[in-house]
Amino acid sequence: SQQGEEDPQALSIQEGENATMNCSYKTSINNLQWYRQNSGRGLVHLILIRSNEREKHSGRLRVTLDTSKKSSSLLITASRAADTASYFCATVVNTGTASKLTFGTGTRLQVTL
Amino acid sequence: NAGVTQTPKFQVLKTGQSMTLQCAQDMNHNSMYWYRQDPGMGLRLIYYSASEGTTDKGEVPNGYNVSRLNKREFSLRLESAAPSQTSVYFCASRGSMLRGSDTQYFGPGTRLTVL
């Protein structure tokens, strides 16, 4: 079963606007990650936030994590057409020597000129 | 560094045929994973290998087998393909947890159609 549910499923904005995507999950986690997938390509890691962190920044990306609400958000500021892609949250529960990712269903972002 | 490579990129099978999807990584990673991605479902874990010589089932292992041939290579086999296995398959690898690396690196995917 999917751990994460993302909202919205699809988002269309104009270049320069900010894009916010939300992710909710069900169980306790060690960390939460966001990945990007361009059409027809593999996933690329964007940012990781640990369960004891509340906010993290990387360039134009800002991620928040609220473990009490079991939710996270990804904010992309000053979006560009090249940001058009699908974005997935993935929760991590470390078990022994393995670390398994459980993905959400993704948000399709379309940035138009 | 090529990162994670997968072959083939595309494959069409008939129901009942078998095939092996190949995955290799050149990052000296311990853990490797196989996922499938269906429309609107995100990625689901099929099997994983925490280290060379070990494999474990993920969320959707039925109909698949895996082999961790060596540290670099992790293959996924469909013994008797079914239309429900039509999907895009991704291989991923991850460095050592002891080094605090939780990021997974993904291959470009194999698009499989079973008729």
JSON list of C-alpha atoms in Angstrom, two decimals:
[
{"chain": "A", "resi": 1, "resn": "SER", "atom": "CA", "xyz": [0.00, 0.00, 0.00]},
{"chain": "A", "resi": 2, "resn": "GLN", "atom": "CA", "xyz": [1.14, 3.52, -0.64]},
{"chain": "A", "resi": 3, "resn": "GLN", "atom": "CA", "xyz": [2.56, 5.25, 2.40]},
{"chain": "A", "resi": 4, "resn": "GLY", "atom": "CA", "xyz": [2.28, 8.76, 1.06]},
{"chain": "A", "resi": 5, "resn": "GLU", "atom": "CA", "xyz": [-0.57, 10.62, -0.49]},
{"chain": "A", "resi": 6, "resn": "GLU", "atom": "CA", "xyz": [0.25, 13.78, -2.37]},
{"chain": "A", "resi": 7, "resn": "ASP", "atom": "CA", "xyz": [-1.84, 16.80, -2.96]},
{"chain": "A", "resi": 8, "resn": "PRO", "atom": "CA", "xyz": [-2.60, 18.13, -5.45]},
{"chain": "A", "resi": 9, "resn": "GLN", "atom": "CA", "xyz": [-2.36, 15.38, -8.06]},
{"chain": "A", "resi": 10, "resn": "ALA", "atom": "CA", "xyz": [-1.70, 18.01, -10.71]},
{"chain": "A", "resi": 11, "resn": "LEU", "atom": "CA", "xyz": [-0.66, 21.65, -10.56]},
{"chain": "A", "resi": 12, "resn": "SER", "atom": "CA", "xyz": [-0.37, 24.19, -13.35]},
{"chain": "A", "resi": 13, "resn": "ILE", "atom": "CA", "xyz": [1.31, 27.54, -12.73]},
{"chain": "A", "resi": 14, "resn": "GLN", "atom": "CA", "xyz": [3.03, 30.28, -14.67]},
{"chain": "A", "resi": 15, "resn": "GLU", "atom": "CA", "xyz": [6.75, 30.82, -14.71]},
{"chain": "A", "resi": 16, "resn": "GLY", "atom": "CA", "xyz": [7.87, 32.92, -11.75]},
{"chain": "A", "resi": 17, "resn": "GLU", "atom": "CA", "xyz": [5.10, 31.74, -9.45]},
{"chain": "A", "resi": 18, "resn": "ASN", "atom": "CA", "xyz": [5.68, 29.51, -6.45]},
{"chain": "A", "resi": 19, "resn": "ALA", "atom": "CA", "xyz": [4.57, 25.88, -6.43]},
{"chain": "A", "resi": 20, "resn": "THR", "atom": "CA", "xyz": [3.57, 24.06, -3.25]},
{"chain": "A", "resi": 21, "resn": "MET", "atom": "CA", "xyz": [3.03, 20.33, -3.00]},
{"chain": "A", "resi": 22, "resn": "ASN", "atom": "CA", "xyz": [1.91, 18.44, 0.06]},
{"chain": "A", "resi": 23, "resn": "CYS", "atom": "CA", "xyz": [2.53, 14.90, 1.24]},
{"chain": "A", "resi": 24, "resn": "SER", "atom": "CA", "xyz": [0.82, 12.99, 4.02]},
{"chain": "A", "resi": 25, "resn": "TYR", "atom": "CA", "xyz": [1.95, 9.66, 5.37]},
{"chain": "A", "resi": 26, "resn": "LYS", "atom": "CA", "xyz": [0.75, 7.05, 7.81]},
{"chain": "A", "resi": 27, "resn": "THR", "atom": "CA", "xyz": [3.51, 5.63, 10.00]},
{"chain": "A", "resi": 28, "resn": "SER", "atom": "CA", "xyz": [6.52, 6.86, 11.96]},
{"chain": "A", "resi": 29, "resn": "ILE", "atom": "CA", "xyz": [9.50, 7.56, 9.76]},
{"chain": "A", "resi": 30, "resn": "ASN", "atom": "CA", "xyz": [13.25, 8.12, 9.95]},
{"chain": "A", "resi": 31, "resn": "ASN", "atom": "CA", "xyz": [13.31, 10.67, 7.19]},
{"chain": "A", "resi": 32, "resn": "LEU", "atom": "CA", "xyz": [11.33, 11.92, 4.22]},
{"chain": "A", "resi": 33, "resn": "GLN", "atom": "CA", "xyz": [12.71, 12.60, 0.79]},
{"chain": "A", "resi": 34, "resn": "TRP", "atom": "CA", "xyz": [11.49, 14.37, -2.31]},
{"chain": "A", "resi": 35, "resn": "TYR", "atom": "CA", "xyz": [12.29, 13.14, -5.80]},
{"chain": "A", "resi": 36, "resn": "ARG", "atom": "CA", "xyz": [11.69, 14.59, -9.22]},
{"chain": "A", "resi": 37, "resn": "GLN", "atom": "CA", "xyz": [10.87, 12.65, -12.37]},
{"chain": "A", "resi": 38, "resn": "ASN", "atom": "CA", "xyz": [10.96, 14.14, -15.82]},
{"chain": "A", "resi": 39, "resn": "SER", "atom": "CA", "xyz": [8.69, 12.47, -18.35]},
{"chain": "A", "resi": 40, "resn": "GLY", "atom": "CA", "xyz": [10.05, 9.09, -19.40]},
{"chain": "A", "resi": 41, "resn": "ARG", "atom": "CA", "xyz": [13.06, 9.31, -17.11]},
{"chain": "A", "resi": 42, "resn": "GLY", "atom": "CA", "xyz": [14.22, 7.91, -13.78]},
{"chain": "A", "resi": 43, "resn": "LEU", "atom": "CA", "xyz": [13.82, 9.65, -10.46]},
{"chain": "A", "resi": 44, "resn": "VAL", "atom": "CA", "xyz": [16.31, 12.21, -9.22]},
{"chain": "A", "resi": 45, "resn": "HIS", "atom": "CA", "xyz": [16.79, 12.95, -5.53]},
{"chain": "A", "resi": 46, "resn": "LEU", "atom": "CA", "xyz": [16.04, 16.56, -4.55]},
{"chain": "A", "resi": 47, "resn": "ILE", "atom": "CA", "xyz": [16.19, 16.87, -0.79]},
{"chain": "A", "resi": 48, "resn": "LEU", "atom": "CA", "xyz": [16.05, 14.84, 2.42]},
{"chain": "A", "resi": 49, "resn": "ILE", "atom": "CA", "xyz": [14.62, 15.98, 5.75]},
{"chain": "A", "resi": 50, "resn": "ARG", "atom": "CA", "xyz": [15.16, 13.94, 8.90]},
{"chain": "A", "resi": 51, "resn": "SER", "atom": "CA", "xyz": [12.43, 13.24, 11.42]},
{"chain": "A", "resi": 52, "resn": "ASN", "atom": "CA", "xyz": [14.02, 15.62, 13.96]},
{"chain": "A", "resi": 53, "resn": "GLU", "atom": "CA", "xyz": [14.13, 18.51, 11.48]},
{"chain": "A", "resi": 54, "resn": "ARG", "atom": "CA", "xyz": [11.26, 20.88, 10.78]},
{"chain": "A", "resi": 55, "resn": "GLU", "atom": "CA", "xyz": [12.48, 22.80, 7.75]},
{"chain": "A", "resi": 56, "resn": "LYS", "atom": "CA", "xyz": [15.21, 22.52, 5.19]},
{"chain": "A", "resi": 57, "resn": "HIS", "atom": "CA", "xyz": [16.32, 24.62, 2.23]},
{"chain": "A", "resi": 58, "resn": "SER", "atom": "CA", "xyz": [18.22, 23.81, -0.93]},
{"chain": "A", "resi": 59, "resn": "GLY", "atom": "CA", "xyz": [18.44, 26.52, -3.56]},
{"chain": "A", "resi": 60, "resn": "ARG", "atom": "CA", "xyz": [14.87, 27.32, -4.64]},
{"chain": "A", "resi": 61, "resn": "LEU", "atom": "CA", "xyz": [13.48, 24.37, -2.69]},
{"chain": "A", "resi": 62, "resn": "ARG", "atom": "CA", "xyz": [12.03, 24.56, 0.80]},
{"chain": "A", "resi": 63, "resn": "VAL", "atom": "CA", "xyz": [10.79, 21.47, 2.58]},
{"chain": "A", "resi": 64, "resn": "THR", "atom": "CA", "xyz": [8.88, 21.34, 5.84]},
{"chain": "A", "resi": 65, "resn": "LEU", "atom": "CA", "xyz": [8.06, 18.35, 7.99]},
{"chain": "A", "resi": 66, "resn": "ASP", "atom": "CA", "xyz": [5.41, 18.10, 10.69]},
{"chain": "A", "resi": 67, "resn": "THR", "atom": "CA", "xyz": [5.72, 14.70, 12.34]},
{"chain": "A", "resi": 68, "resn": "SER", "atom": "CA", "xyz": [2.75, 15.35, 14.63]},
{"chain": "A", "resi": 69, "resn": "LYS", "atom": "CA", "xyz": [0.52, 15.73, 11.57]},
{"chain": "A", "resi": 70, "resn": "LYS", "atom": "CA", "xyz": [2.51, 13.20, 9.52]},
{"chain": "A", "resi": 71, "resn": "SER", "atom": "CA", "xyz": [2.81, 15.65, 6.67]},
{"chain": "A", "resi": 72, "resn": "SER", "atom": "CA", "xyz": [5.41, 17.42, 4.58]},
{"chain": "A", "resi": 73, "resn": "SER", "atom": "CA", "xyz": [5.38, 20.15, 1.98]},
{"chain": "A", "resi": 74, "resn": "LEU", "atom": "CA", "xyz": [7.70, 21.03, -0.88]},
{"chain": "A", "resi": 75, "resn": "LEU", "atom": "CA", "xyz": [7.84, 24.64, -2.02]},
{"chain": "A", "resi": 76, "resn": "ILE", "atom": "CA", "xyz": [9.54, 25.56, -5.29]},
{"chain": "A", "resi": 77, "resn": "THR", "atom": "CA", "xyz": [10.04, 29.30, -5.47]},
{"chain": "A", "resi": 78, "resn": "ALA", "atom": "CA", "xyz": [10.26, 31.37, -8.66]},
{"chain": "A", "resi": 79, "resn": "SER", "atom": "CA", "xyz": [9.38, 28.40, -10.82]},
{"chain": "A", "resi": 80, "resn": "ARG", "atom": "CA", "xyz": [10.81, 27.90, -14.28]},
{"chain": "A", "resi": 81, "resn": "ALA", "atom": "CA", "xyz": [9.55, 25.99, -17.31]},
{"chain": "A", "resi": 82, "resn": "ALA", "atom": "CA", "xyz": [12.36, 23.49, -16.66]},
{"chain": "A", "resi": 83, "resn": "ASP", "atom": "CA", "xyz": [10.72, 22.62, -13.31]},
{"chain": "A", "resi": 84, "resn": "THR", "atom": "CA", "xyz": [7.93, 20.88, -15.23]},
{"chain": "A", "resi": 85, "resn": "ALA", "atom": "CA", "xyz": [8.02, 17.29, -13.94]},
{"chain": "A", "resi": 86, "resn": "SER", "atom": "CA", "xyz": [6.38, 14.92, -11.49]},
{"chain": "A", "resi": 87, "resn": "TYR", "atom": "CA", "xyz": [7.39, 15.24, -7.86]},
{"chain": "A", "resi": 88, "resn": "PHE", "atom": "CA", "xyz": [7.24, 12.37, -5.39]},
{"chain": "A", "resi": 89, "resn": "CYS", "atom": "CA", "xyz": [7.61, 12.24, -1.66]},
{"chain": "A", "resi": 90, "resn": "ALA", "atom": "CA", "xyz": [9.13, 9.10, -0.20]},
{"chain": "A", "resi": 91, "resn": "THR", "atom": "CA", "xyz": [9.24, 8.07, 3.43]},
{"chain": "A", "resi": 92, "resn": "VAL", "atom": "CA", "xyz": [12.05, 6.04, 4.89]},
{"chain": "A", "resi": 93, "resn": "VAL", "atom": "CA", "xyz": [11.87, 3.52, 7.69]},
{"chain": "A", "resi": 94, "resn": "ASN", "atom": "CA", "xyz": [15.27, 2.02, 8.41]},
{"chain": "A", "resi": 95, "resn": "THR", "atom": "CA", "xyz": [15.13, -1.67, 9.23]},
{"chain": "A", "resi": 96, "resn": "GLY", "atom": "CA", "xyz": [18.44, -3.23, 10.19]},
{"chain": "A", "resi": 97, "resn": "THR", "atom": "CA", "xyz": [20.83, -2.84, 7.30]},
{"chain": "A", "resi": 98, "resn": "ALA", "atom": "CA", "xyz": [18.15, -1.94, 4.80]},
{"chain": "A", "resi": 99, "resn": "SER", "atom": "CA", "xyz": [16.49, 1.37, 4.15]},
{"chain": "A", "resi": 100, "resn": "LYS", "atom": "CA", "xyz": [13.26, 1.11, 2.25]},
{"chain": "A", "resi": 101, "resn": "LEU", "atom": "CA", "xyz": [11.59, 3.99, 0.46]},
{"chain": "A", "resi": 102, "resn": "THR", "atom": "CA", "xyz": [7.81, 4.10, 0.22]},
{"chain": "A", "resi": 103, "resn": "PHE", "atom": "CA", "xyz": [6.62, 6.52, -2.42]},
{"chain": "A", "resi": 104, "resn": "GLY", "atom": "CA", "xyz": [3.58, 8.70, -2.68]},
{"chain": "A", "resi": 105, "resn": "THR", "atom": "CA", "xyz": [1.48, 8.91, -5.79]},
{"chain": "A", "resi": 106, "resn": "GLY", "atom": "CA", "xyz": [3.11, 12.10, -7.03]},
{"chain": "A", "resi": 107, "resn": "THR", "atom": "CA", "xyz": [2.20, 15.62, -8.10]},
{"chain": "A", "resi": 108, "resn": "ARG", "atom": "CA", "xyz": [2.45, 16.53, -11.78]},
{"chain": "A", "resi": 109, "resn": "LEU", "atom": "CA", "xyz": [3.70, 20.10, -12.07]},
{"chain": "A", "resi": 110, "resn": "GLN", "atom": "CA", "xyz": [3.30, 22.06, -15.28]},
{"chain": "A", "resi": 111, "resn": "VAL", "atom": "CA", "xyz": [5.05, 25.43, -15.49]},
{"chain": "A", "resi": 112, "resn": "THR", "atom": "CA", "xyz": [4.03, 27.52, -18.45]},
{"chain": "A", "resi": 113, "resn": "LEU", "atom": "CA", "xyz": [5.75, 30.56, -19.93]},
{"chain": "B", "resi": 1, "resn": "ASN", "atom": "CA", "xyz": [30.62, 7.25, -13.56]},
{"chain": "B", "resi": 2, "resn": "ALA", "atom": "CA", "xyz": [27.63, 5.85, -15.40]},
{"chain": "B", "resi": 3, "resn": "GLY", "atom": "CA", "xyz": [25.64, 5.63, -12.15]},
{"chain": "B", "resi": 4, "resn": "VAL", "atom": "CA", "xyz": [22.85, 3.06, -12.42]},
{"chain": "B", "resi": 5, "resn": "THR", "atom": "CA", "xyz": [22.31, 1.43, -15.80]},
{"chain": "B", "resi": 6, "resn": "GLN", "atom": "CA", "xyz": [19.45, -0.78, -16.89]},
{"chain": "B", "resi": 7, "resn": "THR", "atom": "CA", "xyz": [18.93, -3.01, -19.89]},
{"chain": "B", "resi": 8, "resn": "PRO", "atom": "CA", "xyz": [16.87, -3.28, -21.95]},
{"chain": "B", "resi": 9, "resn": "LYS", "atom": "CA", "xyz": [15.14, 0.11, -22.25]},
{"chain": "B", "resi": 10, "resn": "PHE", "atom": "CA", "xyz": [12.04, -1.37, -23.86]},
{"chain": "B", "resi": 11, "resn": "GLN", "atom": "CA", "xyz": [10.66, -4.89, -24.09]},
{"chain": "B", "resi": 12, "resn": "VAL", "atom": "CA", "xyz": [7.49, -6.49, -25.40]},
{"chain": "B", "resi": 13, "resn": "LEU", "atom": "CA", "xyz": [6.62, -10.00, -24.21]},
{"chain": "B", "resi": 14, "resn": "LYS", "atom": "CA", "xyz": [3.81, -12.42, -24.83]},
{"chain": "B", "resi": 15, "resn": "THR", "atom": "CA", "xyz": [1.94, -13.87, -21.87]},
{"chain": "B", "resi": 16, "resn": "GLY", "atom": "CA", "xyz": [3.91, -16.78, -20.42]},
{"chain": "B", "resi": 17, "resn": "GLN", "atom": "CA", "xyz": [7.29, -15.74, -21.76]},
{"chain": "B", "resi": 18, "resn": "SER", "atom": "CA", "xyz": [10.20, -15.17, -19.40]},
{"chain": "B", "resi": 19, "resn": "MET", "atom": "CA", "xyz": [12.85, -12.50, -19.29]},
{"chain": "B", "resi": 20, "resn": "THR", "atom": "CA", "xyz": [15.49, -10.96, -17.07]},
{"chain": "B", "resi": 21, "resn": "LEU", "atom": "CA", "xyz": [15.93, -7.26, -16.49]},
{"chain": "B", "resi": 22, "resn": "GLN", "atom": "CA", "xyz": [19.51, -6.29, -15.82]},
{"chain": "B", "resi": 23, "resn": "CYS", "atom": "CA", "xyz": [20.76, -3.57, -13.49]},
{"chain": "B", "resi": 24, "resn": "ALA", "atom": "CA", "xyz": [24.29, -2.49, -12.67]},
{"chain": "B", "resi": 25, "resn": "GLN", "atom": "CA", "xyz": [25.78, 0.32, -10.57]},
{"chain": "B", "resi": 26, "resn": "ASP", "atom": "CA", "xyz": [29.32, 1.61, -10.48]},
{"chain": "B", "resi": 27, "resn": "MET", "atom": "CA", "xyz": [29.11, 3.61, -7.24]},
{"chain": "B", "resi": 28, "resn": "ASN", "atom": "CA", "xyz": [30.22, 0.77, -4.95]},
{"chain": "B", "resi": 29, "resn": "HIS", "atom": "CA", "xyz": [26.82, 0.87, -3.23]},
{"chain": "B", "resi": 30, "resn": "ASN", "atom": "CA", "xyz": [25.79, -1.88, -0.86]},
{"chain": "B", "resi": 31, "resn": "SER", "atom": "CA", "xyz": [22.01, -1.79, -1.31]},
{"chain": "B", "resi": 32, "resn": "MET", "atom": "CA", "xyz": [20.04, -2.21, -4.50]},
{"chain": "B", "resi": 33, "resn": "TYR", "atom": "CA", "xyz": [16.32, -2.11, -5.21]},
{"chain": "B", "resi": 34, "resn": "TRP", "atom": "CA", "xyz": [13.77, -2.96, -7.87]},
{"chain": "B", "resi": 35, "resn": "TYR", "atom": "CA", "xyz": [10.57, -0.92, -8.22]},
{"chain": "B", "resi": 36, "resn": "ARG", "atom": "CA", "xyz": [7.67, -0.89, -10.60]},
{"chain": "B", "resi": 37, "resn": "GLN", "atom": "CA", "xyz": [5.77, 2.23, -11.57]},
{"chain": "B", "resi": 38, "resn": "ASP", "atom": "CA", "xyz": [2.20, 2.07, -12.77]},
{"chain": "B", "resi": 39, "resn": "PRO", "atom": "CA", "xyz": [0.12, 5.08, -13.84]},
{"chain": "B", "resi": 40, "resn": "GLY", "atom": "CA", "xyz": [-1.24, 6.93, -10.82]},
{"chain": "B", "resi": 41, "resn": "MET", "atom": "CA", "xyz": [0.38, 4.50, -8.35]},
{"chain": "B", "resi": 42, "resn": "GLY", "atom": "CA", "xyz": [3.80, 5.98, -7.68]},
{"chain": "B", "resi": 43, "resn": "LEU", "atom": "CA", "xyz": [6.65, 3.49, -7.29]},
{"chain": "B", "resi": 44, "resn": "ARG", "atom": "CA", "xyz": [6.23, 0.21, -5.44]},
{"chain": "B", "resi": 45, "resn": "LEU", "atom": "CA", "xyz": [9.08, -1.89, -4.14]},
{"chain": "B", "resi": 46, "resn": "ILE", "atom": "CA", "xyz": [9.35, -5.37, -5.63]},
{"chain": "B", "resi": 47, "resn": "TYR", "atom": "CA", "xyz": [12.56, -6.73, -4.08]},
{"chain": "B", "resi": 48, "resn": "TYR", "atom": "CA", "xyz": [15.67, -5.31, -2.50]},
{"chain": "B", "resi": 49, "resn": "SER", "atom": "CA", "xyz": [19.14, -6.41, -1.58]},
{"chain": "B", "resi": 50, "resn": "ALA", "atom": "CA", "xyz": [20.63, -4.79, 1.50]},
{"chain": "B", "resi": 51, "resn": "SER", "atom": "CA", "xyz": [24.07, -6.15, 0.70]},
{"chain": "B", "resi": 52, "resn": "GLU", "atom": "CA", "xyz": [25.79, -8.62, -1.58]},
{"chain": "B", "resi": 53, "resn": "GLY", "atom": "CA", "xyz": [24.45, -12.10, -0.94]},
{"chain": "B", "resi": 54, "resn": "THR", "atom": "CA", "xyz": [21.11, -11.04, 0.57]},
{"chain": "B", "resi": 55, "resn": "THR", "atom": "CA", "xyz": [17.72, -10.39, -0.99]},
{"chain": "B", "resi": 56, "resn": "ASP", "atom": "CA", "xyz": [14.34, -9.62, 0.55]},
{"chain": "B", "resi": 57, "resn": "LYS", "atom": "CA", "xyz": [10.78, -9.18, -0.62]},
{"chain": "B", "resi": 58, "resn": "GLY", "atom": "CA", "xyz": [9.25, -5.76, -0.92]},
{"chain": "B", "resi": 59, "resn": "GLU", "atom": "CA", "xyz": [5.63, -4.74, -1.26]},
{"chain": "B", "resi": 60, "resn": "VAL", "atom": "CA", "xyz": [4.77, -6.54, -4.53]},
{"chain": "B", "resi": 61, "resn": "PRO", "atom": "CA", "xyz": [7.12, -9.56, -5.00]},
{"chain": "B", "resi": 62, "resn": "ASN", "atom": "CA", "xyz": [4.68, -12.06, -6.51]},
{"chain": "B", "resi": 63, "resn": "GLY", "atom": "CA", "xyz": [5.64, -13.19, -10.01]},
{"chain": "B", "resi": 64, "resn": "TYR", "atom": "CA", "xyz": [9.24, -12.01, -9.70]},
{"chain": "B", "resi": 65, "resn": "ASN", "atom": "CA", "xyz": [12.60, -13.39, -8.65]},
{"chain": "B", "resi": 66, "resn": "VAL", "atom": "CA", "xyz": [15.88, -11.57, -8.13]},
{"chain": "B", "resi": 67, "resn": "SER", "atom": "CA", "xyz": [19.57, -12.35, -8.09]},
{"chain": "B", "resi": 68, "resn": "ARG", "atom": "CA", "xyz": [22.30, -10.24, -6.53]},
{"chain": "B", "resi": 69, "resn": "LEU", "atom": "CA", "xyz": [25.02, -11.51, -8.80]},
{"chain": "B", "resi": 70, "resn": "ASN", "atom": "CA", "xyz": [27.77, -9.46, -7.17]},
{"chain": "B", "resi": 71, "resn": "LYS", "atom": "CA", "xyz": [28.04, -6.05, -5.54]},
{"chain": "B", "resi": 72, "resn": "ARG", "atom": "CA", "xyz": [27.50, -4.27, -8.86]},
{"chain": "B", "resi": 73, "resn": "GLU", "atom": "CA", "xyz": [24.64, -6.24, -10.39]},
{"chain": "B", "resi": 74, "resn": "PHE", "atom": "CA", "xyz": [21.07, -6.96, -9.35]},
{"chain": "B", "resi": 75, "resn": "SER", "atom": "CA", "xyz": [18.77, -8.68, -11.83]},
{"chain": "B", "resi": 76, "resn": "LEU", "atom": "CA", "xyz": [14.99, -9.09, -11.87]},
{"chain": "B", "resi": 77, "resn": "ARG", "atom": "CA", "xyz": [13.42, -12.12, -13.51]},
{"chain": "B", "resi": 78, "resn": "LEU", "atom": "CA", "xyz": [9.89, -12.67, -14.70]},
{"chain": "B", "resi": 79, "resn": "GLU", "atom": "CA", "xyz": [9.44, -16.44, -15.05]},
{"chain": "B", "resi": 80, "resn": "SER", "atom": "CA", "xyz": [6.03, -16.38, -16.72]},
{"chain": "B", "resi": 81, "resn": "ALA", "atom": "CA", "xyz": [5.00, -12.88, -17.72]},
{"chain": "B", "resi": 82, "resn": "ALA", "atom": "CA", "xyz": [1.41, -11.74, -17.24]},
{"chain": "B", "resi": 83, "resn": "PRO", "atom": "CA", "xyz": [-0.37, -8.65, -18.61]},
{"chain": "B", "resi": 84, "resn": "SER", "atom": "CA", "xyz": [-0.58, -7.33, -15.02]},
{"chain": "B", "resi": 85, "resn": "GLN", "atom": "CA", "xyz": [3.22, -7.01, -15.10]},
{"chain": "B", "resi": 86, "resn": "THR", "atom": "CA", "xyz": [3.06, -4.37, -17.82]},
{"chain": "B", "resi": 87, "resn": "SER", "atom": "CA", "xyz": [4.80, -1.48, -16.15]},
{"chain": "B", "resi": 88, "resn": "VAL", "atom": "CA", "xyz": [7.94, 0.62, -16.03]},
{"chain": "B", "resi": 89, "resn": "TYR", "atom": "CA", "xyz": [10.64, -0.99, -13.91]},
{"chain": "B", "resi": 90, "resn": "PHE", "atom": "CA", "xyz": [13.26, 1.02, -12.09]},
{"chain": "B", "resi": 91, "resn": "CYS", "atom": "CA", "xyz": [16.41, -0.15, -10.41]},
{"chain": "B", "resi": 92, "resn": "ALA", "atom": "CA", "xyz": [18.03, 1.92, -7.68]},
{"chain": "B", "resi": 93, "resn": "SER", "atom": "CA", "xyz": [21.05, 1.75, -5.42]},
{"chain": "B", "resi": 94, "resn": "ARG", "atom": "CA", "xyz": [22.03, 3.31, -2.11]},
{"chain": "B", "resi": 95, "resn": "GLY", "atom": "CA", "xyz": [25.29, 3.77, -0.27]},
{"chain": "B", "resi": 96, "resn": "SER", "atom": "CA", "xyz": [26.15, 2.53, 3.19]},
{"chain": "B", "resi": 97, "resn": "MET", "atom": "CA", "xyz": [23.80, 3.42, 6.03]},
{"chain": "B", "resi": 98, "resn": "LEU", "atom": "CA", "xyz": [26.83, 3.61, 8.28]},
{"chain": "B", "resi": 99, "resn": "ARG", "atom": "CA", "xyz": [27.93, 6.61, 6.27]},
{"chain": "B", "resi": 100, "resn": "GLY", "atom": "CA", "xyz": [24.55, 8.19, 6.74]},
{"chain": "B", "resi": 101, "resn": "SER", "atom": "CA", "xyz": [23.55, 8.01, 3.12]},
{"chain": "B", "resi": 102, "resn": "ASP", "atom": "CA", "xyz": [19.85, 7.47, 2.60]},
{"chain": "B", "resi": 103, "resn": "THR", "atom": "CA", "xyz": [19.61, 8.80, -0.93]},
{"chain": "B", "resi": 104, "resn": "GLN", "atom": "CA", "xyz": [18.71, 6.35, -3.64]},
{"chain": "B", "resi": 105, "resn": "TYR", "atom": "CA", "xyz": [20.04, 6.69, -7.17]},
{"chain": "B", "resi": 106, "resn": "PHE", "atom": "CA", "xyz": [17.77, 5.52, -9.95]},
{"chain": "B", "resi": 107, "resn": "GLY", "atom": "CA", "xyz": [18.37, 4.02, -13.35]},
{"chain": "B", "resi": 108, "resn": "PRO", "atom": "CA", "xyz": [16.52, 5.26, -16.46]},
{"chain": "B", "resi": 109, "resn": "GLY", "atom": "CA", "xyz": [13.93, 2.47, -16.34]},
{"chain": "B", "resi": 110, "resn": "THR", "atom": "CA", "xyz": [12.76, -0.42, -18.49]},
{"chain": "B", "resi": 111, "resn": "ARG", "atom": "CA", "xyz": [9.36, -0.09, -20.13]},
{"chain": "B", "resi": 112, "resn": "LEU", "atom": "CA", "xyz": [7.82, -3.56, -20.30]},
{"chain": "B", "resi": 113, "resn": "THR", "atom": "CA", "xyz": [4.64, -4.48, -22.15]},
{"chain": "B", "resi": 114, "resn": "VAL", "atom": "CA", "xyz": [3.10, -7.94, -21.78]},
{"chain": "B", "resi": 115, "resn": "LEU", "atom": "CA", "xyz": [0.54, -8.82, -24.43]}
]
